[in-house]
Amino acid sequence: MTVLVLGRTGQVATELGRLAPGARFMGRDEADFTDPDACAVVVRDASPTAIIIAAAWTAVDAAEDNRAEAFVVNAETPGRIAEVAAALSVPLVQISTDYVFDGSGDVPRKPSDPVAPLGVYGVSKRAGEEAVIAAGGTHAILRTSWVFSAHGANFVKTMLRLSETRDTLGIVADQVGGPTPAADIASACLQIAAALTGAPGKSGIYHLAGAPDVSWADFARCIFAKAGRAVQVNDIATEDYPTPAERPRNSRLDCTSLEQTFGIAKPDWARGLDSVLTELGVTP
């Protein structure tokens, strides 16, 4: 199977590079997601047997002031790539987000639950999902949440950086979700792509998030405990940490269908955190 990964330096793309070194990776220099038509051409010319979209506009707050560009990157370009995948009769895996939901309640959201994004980022990602589905090809949309790794910008690395100069931090405690190691997302994408090659009927939307669900504040406490950092975490409310884009308070995802269909269980984020800290050279 010749896998084409769109994205090269992001958290998931980096992990895909480790797991599938034989795959072809296209970064922005080859596949600029701000140019949908050009992306469609290079994807078609690559003649892959499976496609994984690991590139996206992920700057949640910046999307509020850059709506048009966020929609091109997260919706229009994935839609064009999906059309190419359908024409080539190859499976496509698209990574999406819990931000397609409004974050109400406290029950884990199923893939079939109604969506209601709160901000431009979530709206653009949902539009991308719809575009992929509309293309009519074999596909899997994999929604995930709270991605972390030893690469790029993420909550774990931010907490470690702040712990170098701070001994007390106020962290939001009323947003709850499942931190998800990028390595597990990458592994799932490859498994799903391989399965879809022989079973296109498994196309659909799936969820993948780490277990157990936790608040940002408790996640931070675990990071500091494992890293041996003496930082006191004070619980604060969402309103005490205003951001340009509203965050969903309930980011819990029901991942049952992913395990039933592909045999992929919810990853243990604490174990993933251990691996990330080891890679970063952080020890108690």
PDB file of C-alpha atoms in Angstrom, residues 10 18 28 62 75 79-80 87 94 102 104 113 138 147 149 154 161-162 165 167 189 209 221 230 244 253 265 277:
ATOM      1  CA  GLY A  10       2.659  18.552  12.455  1.00  0.00           C
ATOM      2  CA  ARG A  18       8.050   7.203  12.390  1.00  0.00           C
ATOM      3  CA  ARG A  28       3.433  22.904   2.298  1.00  0.00           C
ATOM      4  CA  ALA A  62      -6.489  33.008  14.840  1.00  0.00           C
ATOM      5  CA  ALA A  75     -12.852  22.580   4.056  1.00  0.00           C
ATOM      6  CA  GLY A  79     -13.027  18.414  -0.368  1.00  0.00           C
ATOM      7  CA  ARG A  80     -10.993  18.670  -3.567  1.00  0.00           C
ATOM      8  CA  ALA A  87     -11.888   9.298  -8.764  1.00  0.00           C
ATOM      9  CA  GLN A  94      -9.275  12.840   7.412  1.00  0.00           C
ATOM     10  CA  ASP A 102     -21.041  22.713  21.182  1.00  0.00           C
ATOM     11  CA  SER A 104     -22.842  21.114  26.279  1.00  0.00           C
ATOM     12  CA  ASP A 113     -24.739  13.097  17.546  1.00  0.00           C
ATOM     13  CA  THR A 138     -14.261   5.537   0.552  1.00  0.00           C
ATOM     14  CA  VAL A 147      -3.591  16.135  20.914  1.00  0.00           C
ATOM     15  CA  SER A 149       3.336  14.815  21.625  1.00  0.00           C
ATOM     16  CA  ASN A 154       0.630  21.498  22.699  1.00  0.00           C
ATOM     17  CA  ARG A 161       7.733  25.490  29.767  1.00  0.00           C
ATOM     18  CA  LEU A 162       5.675  27.424  32.317  1.00  0.00           C
ATOM     19  CA  THR A 165       9.487  29.935  35.838  1.00  0.00           C
ATOM     20  CA  ASP A 167       5.354  27.629  40.928  1.00  0.00           C
ATOM     21  CA  CYS A 189      -4.962   6.391  10.732  1.00  0.00           C
ATOM     22  CA  ALA A 209      -9.672  10.114  22.337  1.00  0.00           C
ATOM     23  CA  ARG A 221      -1.420  18.102  37.781  1.00  0.00           C
ATOM     24  CA  ALA A 230       6.636  21.477  42.114  1.00  0.00           C
ATOM     25  CA  PRO A 244     -11.059  34.897  21.219  1.00  0.00           C
ATOM     26  CA  LEU A 253     -15.913  11.483  22.860  1.00  0.00           C
ATOM     27  CA  ALA A 265      -9.366   0.908  21.689  1.00  0.00           C
ATOM     28  CA  LEU A 277       8.241  12.982  28.754  1.00  0.00           C
TER      29      LEU A 277
END
